[in-house]
Short mmCIF file of C-alpha atoms in Angstrom, two decimals:
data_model
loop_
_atom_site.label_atom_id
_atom_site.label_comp_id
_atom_site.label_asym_id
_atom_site.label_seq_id
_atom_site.Cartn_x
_atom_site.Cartn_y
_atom_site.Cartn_z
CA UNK A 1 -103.27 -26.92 72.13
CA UNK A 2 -102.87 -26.80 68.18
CA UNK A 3 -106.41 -26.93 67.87
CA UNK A 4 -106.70 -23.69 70.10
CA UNK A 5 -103.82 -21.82 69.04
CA UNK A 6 -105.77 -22.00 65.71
CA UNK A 7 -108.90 -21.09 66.39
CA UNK A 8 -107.65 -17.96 68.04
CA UNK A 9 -108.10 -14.76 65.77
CA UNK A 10 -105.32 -13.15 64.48
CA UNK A 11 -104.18 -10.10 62.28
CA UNK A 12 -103.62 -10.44 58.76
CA UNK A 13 -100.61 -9.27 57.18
CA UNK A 14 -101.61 -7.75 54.10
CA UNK A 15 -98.61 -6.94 51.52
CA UNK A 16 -97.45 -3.00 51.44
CA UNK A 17 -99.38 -0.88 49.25
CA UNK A 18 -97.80 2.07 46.80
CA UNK A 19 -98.04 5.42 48.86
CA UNK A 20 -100.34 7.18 47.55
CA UNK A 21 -97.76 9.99 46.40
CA UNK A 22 -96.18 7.57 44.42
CA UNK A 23 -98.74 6.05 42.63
CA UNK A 24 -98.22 7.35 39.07
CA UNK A 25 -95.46 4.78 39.36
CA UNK A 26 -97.03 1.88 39.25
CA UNK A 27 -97.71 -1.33 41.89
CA UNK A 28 -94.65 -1.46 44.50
CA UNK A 29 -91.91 -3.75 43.23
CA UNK A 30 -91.80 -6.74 45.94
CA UNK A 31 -88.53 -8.94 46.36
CA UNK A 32 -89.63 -11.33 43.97
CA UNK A 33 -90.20 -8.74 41.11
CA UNK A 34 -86.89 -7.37 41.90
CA UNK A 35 -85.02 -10.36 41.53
CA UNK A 36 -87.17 -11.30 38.25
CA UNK A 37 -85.47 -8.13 36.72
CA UNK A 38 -82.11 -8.25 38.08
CA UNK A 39 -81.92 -11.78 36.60
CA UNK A 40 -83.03 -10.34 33.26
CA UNK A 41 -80.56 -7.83 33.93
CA UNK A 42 -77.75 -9.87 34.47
CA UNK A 43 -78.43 -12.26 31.69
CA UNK A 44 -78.76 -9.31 29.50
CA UNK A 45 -75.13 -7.88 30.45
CA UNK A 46 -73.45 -11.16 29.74
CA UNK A 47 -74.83 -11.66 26.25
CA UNK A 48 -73.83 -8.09 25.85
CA UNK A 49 -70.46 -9.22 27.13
CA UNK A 50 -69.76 -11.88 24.99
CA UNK A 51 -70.55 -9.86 21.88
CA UNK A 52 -67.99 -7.44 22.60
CA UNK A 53 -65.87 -10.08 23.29
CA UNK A 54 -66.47 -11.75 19.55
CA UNK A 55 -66.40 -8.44 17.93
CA UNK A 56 -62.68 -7.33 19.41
CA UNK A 57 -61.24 -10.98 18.19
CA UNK A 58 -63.03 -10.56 14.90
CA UNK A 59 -60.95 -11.29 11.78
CA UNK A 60 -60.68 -7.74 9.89
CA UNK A 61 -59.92 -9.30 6.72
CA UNK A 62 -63.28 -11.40 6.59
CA UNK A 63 -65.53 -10.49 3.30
CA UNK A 64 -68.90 -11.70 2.29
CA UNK A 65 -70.92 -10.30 -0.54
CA UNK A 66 -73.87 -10.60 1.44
CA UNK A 67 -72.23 -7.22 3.89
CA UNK A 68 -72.18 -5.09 0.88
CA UNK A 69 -76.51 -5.93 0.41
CA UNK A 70 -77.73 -6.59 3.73
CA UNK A 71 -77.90 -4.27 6.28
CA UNK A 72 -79.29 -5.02 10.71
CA UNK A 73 -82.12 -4.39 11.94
CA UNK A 74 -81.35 -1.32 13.49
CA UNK A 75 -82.75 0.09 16.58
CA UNK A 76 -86.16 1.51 17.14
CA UNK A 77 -84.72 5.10 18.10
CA UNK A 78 -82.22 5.23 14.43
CA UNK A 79 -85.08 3.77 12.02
CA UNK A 80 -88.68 5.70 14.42
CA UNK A 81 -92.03 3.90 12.79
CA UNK A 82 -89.75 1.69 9.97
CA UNK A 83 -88.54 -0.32 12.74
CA UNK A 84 -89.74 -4.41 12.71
CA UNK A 85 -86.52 -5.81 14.46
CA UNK A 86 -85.64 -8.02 10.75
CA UNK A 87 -82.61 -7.71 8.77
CA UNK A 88 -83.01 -6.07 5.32
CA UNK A 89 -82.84 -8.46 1.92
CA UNK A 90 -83.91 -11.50 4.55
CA UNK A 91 -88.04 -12.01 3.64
CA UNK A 92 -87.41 -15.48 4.86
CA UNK A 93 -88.49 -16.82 1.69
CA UNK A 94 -87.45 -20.28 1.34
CA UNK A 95 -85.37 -21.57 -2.01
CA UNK A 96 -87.13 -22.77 -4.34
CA UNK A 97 -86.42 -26.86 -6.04
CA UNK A 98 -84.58 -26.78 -9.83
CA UNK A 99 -87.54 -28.36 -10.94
CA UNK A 100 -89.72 -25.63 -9.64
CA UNK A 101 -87.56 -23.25 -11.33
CA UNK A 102 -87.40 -24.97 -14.95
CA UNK A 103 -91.07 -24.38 -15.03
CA UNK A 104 -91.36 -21.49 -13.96
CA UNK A 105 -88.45 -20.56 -16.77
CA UNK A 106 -90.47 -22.34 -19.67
CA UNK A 107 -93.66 -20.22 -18.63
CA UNK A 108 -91.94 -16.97 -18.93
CA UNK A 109 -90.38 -18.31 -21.89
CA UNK A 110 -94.06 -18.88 -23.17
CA UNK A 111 -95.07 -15.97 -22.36
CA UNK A 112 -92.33 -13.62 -24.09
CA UNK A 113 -92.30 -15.93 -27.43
CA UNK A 114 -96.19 -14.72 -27.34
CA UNK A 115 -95.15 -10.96 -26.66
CA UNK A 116 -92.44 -11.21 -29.29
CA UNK A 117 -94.82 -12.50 -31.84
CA UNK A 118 -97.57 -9.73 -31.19
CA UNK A 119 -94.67 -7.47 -31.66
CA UNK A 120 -93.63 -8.64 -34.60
CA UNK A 121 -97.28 -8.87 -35.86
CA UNK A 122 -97.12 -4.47 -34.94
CA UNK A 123 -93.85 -3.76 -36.94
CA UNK A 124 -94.89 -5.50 -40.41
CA UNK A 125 -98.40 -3.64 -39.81
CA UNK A 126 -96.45 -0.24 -39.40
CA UNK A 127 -93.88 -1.33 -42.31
CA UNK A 128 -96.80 -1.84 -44.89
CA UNK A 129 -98.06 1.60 -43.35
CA UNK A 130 -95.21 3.66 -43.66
CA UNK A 131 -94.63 1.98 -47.28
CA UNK A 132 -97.70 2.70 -48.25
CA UNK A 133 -97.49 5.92 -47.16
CA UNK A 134 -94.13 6.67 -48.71
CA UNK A 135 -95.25 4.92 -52.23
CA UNK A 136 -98.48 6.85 -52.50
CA UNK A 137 -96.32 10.02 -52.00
CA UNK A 138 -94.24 9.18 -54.69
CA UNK A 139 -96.47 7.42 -56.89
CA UNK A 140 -98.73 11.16 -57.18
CA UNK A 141 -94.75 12.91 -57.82
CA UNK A 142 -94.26 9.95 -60.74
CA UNK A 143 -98.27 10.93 -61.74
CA UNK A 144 -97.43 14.59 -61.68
CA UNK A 145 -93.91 14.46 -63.80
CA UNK A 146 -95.77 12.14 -66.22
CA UNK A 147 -98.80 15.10 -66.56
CA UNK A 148 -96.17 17.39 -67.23
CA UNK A 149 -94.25 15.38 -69.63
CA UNK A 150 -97.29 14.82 -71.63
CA UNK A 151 -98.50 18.25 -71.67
CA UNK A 152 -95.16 19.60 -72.67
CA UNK A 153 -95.03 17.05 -75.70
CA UNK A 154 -99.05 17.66 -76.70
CA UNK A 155 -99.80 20.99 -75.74
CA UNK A 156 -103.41 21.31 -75.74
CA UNK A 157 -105.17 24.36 -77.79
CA UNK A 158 -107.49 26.15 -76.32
CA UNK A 159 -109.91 28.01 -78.34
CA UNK A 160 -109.74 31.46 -79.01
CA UNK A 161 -112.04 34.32 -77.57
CA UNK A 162 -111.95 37.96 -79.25
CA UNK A 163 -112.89 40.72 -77.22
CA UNK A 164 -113.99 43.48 -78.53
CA UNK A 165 -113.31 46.91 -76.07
CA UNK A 166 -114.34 50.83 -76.87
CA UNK A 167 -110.88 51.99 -76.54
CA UNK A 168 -107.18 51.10 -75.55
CA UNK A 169 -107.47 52.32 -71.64
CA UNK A 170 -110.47 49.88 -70.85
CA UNK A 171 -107.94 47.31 -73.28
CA UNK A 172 -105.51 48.05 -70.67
CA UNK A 173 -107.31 47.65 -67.45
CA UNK A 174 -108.84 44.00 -68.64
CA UNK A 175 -105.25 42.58 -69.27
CA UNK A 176 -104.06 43.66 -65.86
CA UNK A 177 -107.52 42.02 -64.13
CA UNK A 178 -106.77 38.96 -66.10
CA UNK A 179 -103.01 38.66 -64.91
CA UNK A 180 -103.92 39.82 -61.39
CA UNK A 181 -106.84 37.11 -60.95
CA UNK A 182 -104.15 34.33 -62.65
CA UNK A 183 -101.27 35.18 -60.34
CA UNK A 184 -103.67 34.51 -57.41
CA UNK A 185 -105.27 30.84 -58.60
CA UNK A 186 -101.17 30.52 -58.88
CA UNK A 187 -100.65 31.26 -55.35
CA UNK A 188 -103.95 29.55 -53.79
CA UNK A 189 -103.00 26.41 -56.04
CA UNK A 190 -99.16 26.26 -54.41
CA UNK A 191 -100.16 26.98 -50.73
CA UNK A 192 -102.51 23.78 -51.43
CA UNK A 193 -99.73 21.79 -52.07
CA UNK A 194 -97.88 22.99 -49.31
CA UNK A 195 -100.29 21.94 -47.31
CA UNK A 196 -100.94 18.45 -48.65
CA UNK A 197 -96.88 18.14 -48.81
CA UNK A 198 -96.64 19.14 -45.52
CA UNK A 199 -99.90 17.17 -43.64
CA UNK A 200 -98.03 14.27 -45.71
CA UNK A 201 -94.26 14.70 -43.82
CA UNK A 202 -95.81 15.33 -40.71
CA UNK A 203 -97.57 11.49 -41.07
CA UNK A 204 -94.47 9.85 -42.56
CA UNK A 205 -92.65 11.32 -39.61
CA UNK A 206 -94.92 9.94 -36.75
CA UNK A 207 -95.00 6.50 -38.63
CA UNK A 208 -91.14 6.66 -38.50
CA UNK A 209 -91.02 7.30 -34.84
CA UNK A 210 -93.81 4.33 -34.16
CA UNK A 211 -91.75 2.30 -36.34
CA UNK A 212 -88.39 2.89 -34.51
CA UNK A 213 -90.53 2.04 -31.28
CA UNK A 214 -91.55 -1.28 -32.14
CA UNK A 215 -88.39 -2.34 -33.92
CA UNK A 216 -86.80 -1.78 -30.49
CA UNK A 217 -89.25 -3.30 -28.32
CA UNK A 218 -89.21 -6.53 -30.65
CA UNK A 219 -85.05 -6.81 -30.47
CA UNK A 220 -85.58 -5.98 -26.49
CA UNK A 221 -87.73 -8.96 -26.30
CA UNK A 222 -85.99 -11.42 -28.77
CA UNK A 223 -83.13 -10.68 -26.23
CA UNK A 224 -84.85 -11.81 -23.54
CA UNK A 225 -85.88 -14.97 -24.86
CA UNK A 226 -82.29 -15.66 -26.03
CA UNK A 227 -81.30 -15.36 -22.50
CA UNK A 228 -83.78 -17.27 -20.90
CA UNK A 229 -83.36 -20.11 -23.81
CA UNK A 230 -79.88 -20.40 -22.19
CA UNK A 231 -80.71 -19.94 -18.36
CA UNK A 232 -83.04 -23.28 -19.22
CA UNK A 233 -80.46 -24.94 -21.33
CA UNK A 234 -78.21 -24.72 -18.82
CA UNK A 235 -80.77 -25.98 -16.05
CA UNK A 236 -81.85 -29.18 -18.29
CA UNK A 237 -81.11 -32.66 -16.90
CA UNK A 238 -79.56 -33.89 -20.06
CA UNK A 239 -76.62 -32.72 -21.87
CA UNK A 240 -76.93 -29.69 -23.91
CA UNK A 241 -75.49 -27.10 -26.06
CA UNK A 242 -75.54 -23.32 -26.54
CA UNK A 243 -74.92 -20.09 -24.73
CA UNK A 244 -71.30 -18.58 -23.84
CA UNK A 245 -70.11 -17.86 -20.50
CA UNK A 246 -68.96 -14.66 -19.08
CA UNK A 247 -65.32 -14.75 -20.16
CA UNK A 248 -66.33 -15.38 -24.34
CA UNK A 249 -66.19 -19.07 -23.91
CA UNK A 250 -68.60 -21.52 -25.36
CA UNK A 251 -70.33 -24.24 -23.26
CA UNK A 252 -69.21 -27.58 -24.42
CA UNK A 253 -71.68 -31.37 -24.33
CA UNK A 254 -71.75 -33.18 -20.93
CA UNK A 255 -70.71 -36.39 -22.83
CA UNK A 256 -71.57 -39.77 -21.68
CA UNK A 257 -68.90 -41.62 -20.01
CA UNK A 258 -68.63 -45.09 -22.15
#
């Protein structure tokens, strides 16, 4: 009877379709979807629960230093495109071994002993400029004083010219021409030296500024390498000496226990 019960034909119950009205929505949510998201749903509210829960018997007077840097991960609505769901400060970098740090500590302090010595190298260059500079300036004052000296103590004589004129007005004209045409090789001869004087202040006062430059970069980076000279000193293995802490006090020898 199984057998023929079987081999009867019979409808097929096909599952019910989305109406067509409704079809913007999506498939039609069967019982099993449904209780897929209610369980969500459900498991969702009590985690939600719980939180609430932890965050009304919180201890006010708890303090980390880590609250005043870090900051949650928000919410997708608050933060738009910046949102990634991971706290701020929290790369999830892992810490790095001491050893890994000592050598990365002697390499910078490598590389800023080479800076500092370049530096250095740059501020006796611009010393023996602005020396130079300076001593040529003063050296053609001392060459110009010691011109003068001599000519006021030998006055040279220069030979005498007569001139011979028809009468006293044409006399008279020539000695103004002559003082006129000497007051103006006076003039053209001073606003030379201005100019020299001045071309001369202008480059002592750009070699100053370069010079003030460099002496500050080089004590910038001989601080650097004191204070990485101590960051490793206090990072050694053995005992050793140097560096003061925070409060003014020195750091005294790990001694060996005998």
């Amino acid at each position: 009877m199984s057998s023929l019960r079987n081999s009867v034909q019979r409808r097929s119950h096909r599952e019910r379709a989305q109406p067509l009205e409704r079809e913007r929505l999506g498939l039609l949510e069967k019982k099993k979807d449904y209780q897929k998201r209610a369980k969500d749903y459900n498991k969702k509210k009590a985690v939600l629960k719980s939180l609430r829960a932890k965050a009304a018997d919180r201890n006010e007077d708890e303090f980390y230093y880590g609250m005043m840097s870090r900051k949650g991960p928000g919410a997708s609505i608050t933060r738009g495109k910046a949102f990634t769901g991971a706290v701020d400060n929290d790369r999830g970098n892992k810490a790095m071994d001491v050893d890994t740090v000592r050598l990365l500590k002697t390499q910078d302090l490598g590389y800023i002993r080479t800076m500092r010595n370049v530096a250095a190298k740059e501020l006796r260059e611009l010393e023996e400029r602005f020396v130079l500079a300076g001593g040529t300036e003063q050296d053609e004052e001392d060459d110009s004083d010691d011109d003068m000296g001599i000519s006021a103590s030998r006055p040279q004589q220069k030979p005498k010219k007569i001139v011979f004129f028809d009468g006293a007005g044409e006399r008279e004209q020539a000695l103004e021409k002559k003082v006129d045409d000497d007051a103006m090789d006076e003039d053209d001869e001073d606003d030379k030296k201005e100019k020299l004087a001045y071309k001369k202040a202008q480059n002592l006062e750009k070699l100053q500024g370069k010079l003030k430059a460099a002496k500050k970069k080089l004590r910038t980076l001989k601080d650097a390498e004191y204070e990485l000279e101590i960051q490793k000193a206090k990072m050694a293995k053995t005992a050793t000496s140097g560096g003061v802490t925070k409060a003014g006090r020195r750091i005294k020898v790990r001694e060996r226990k005998r």
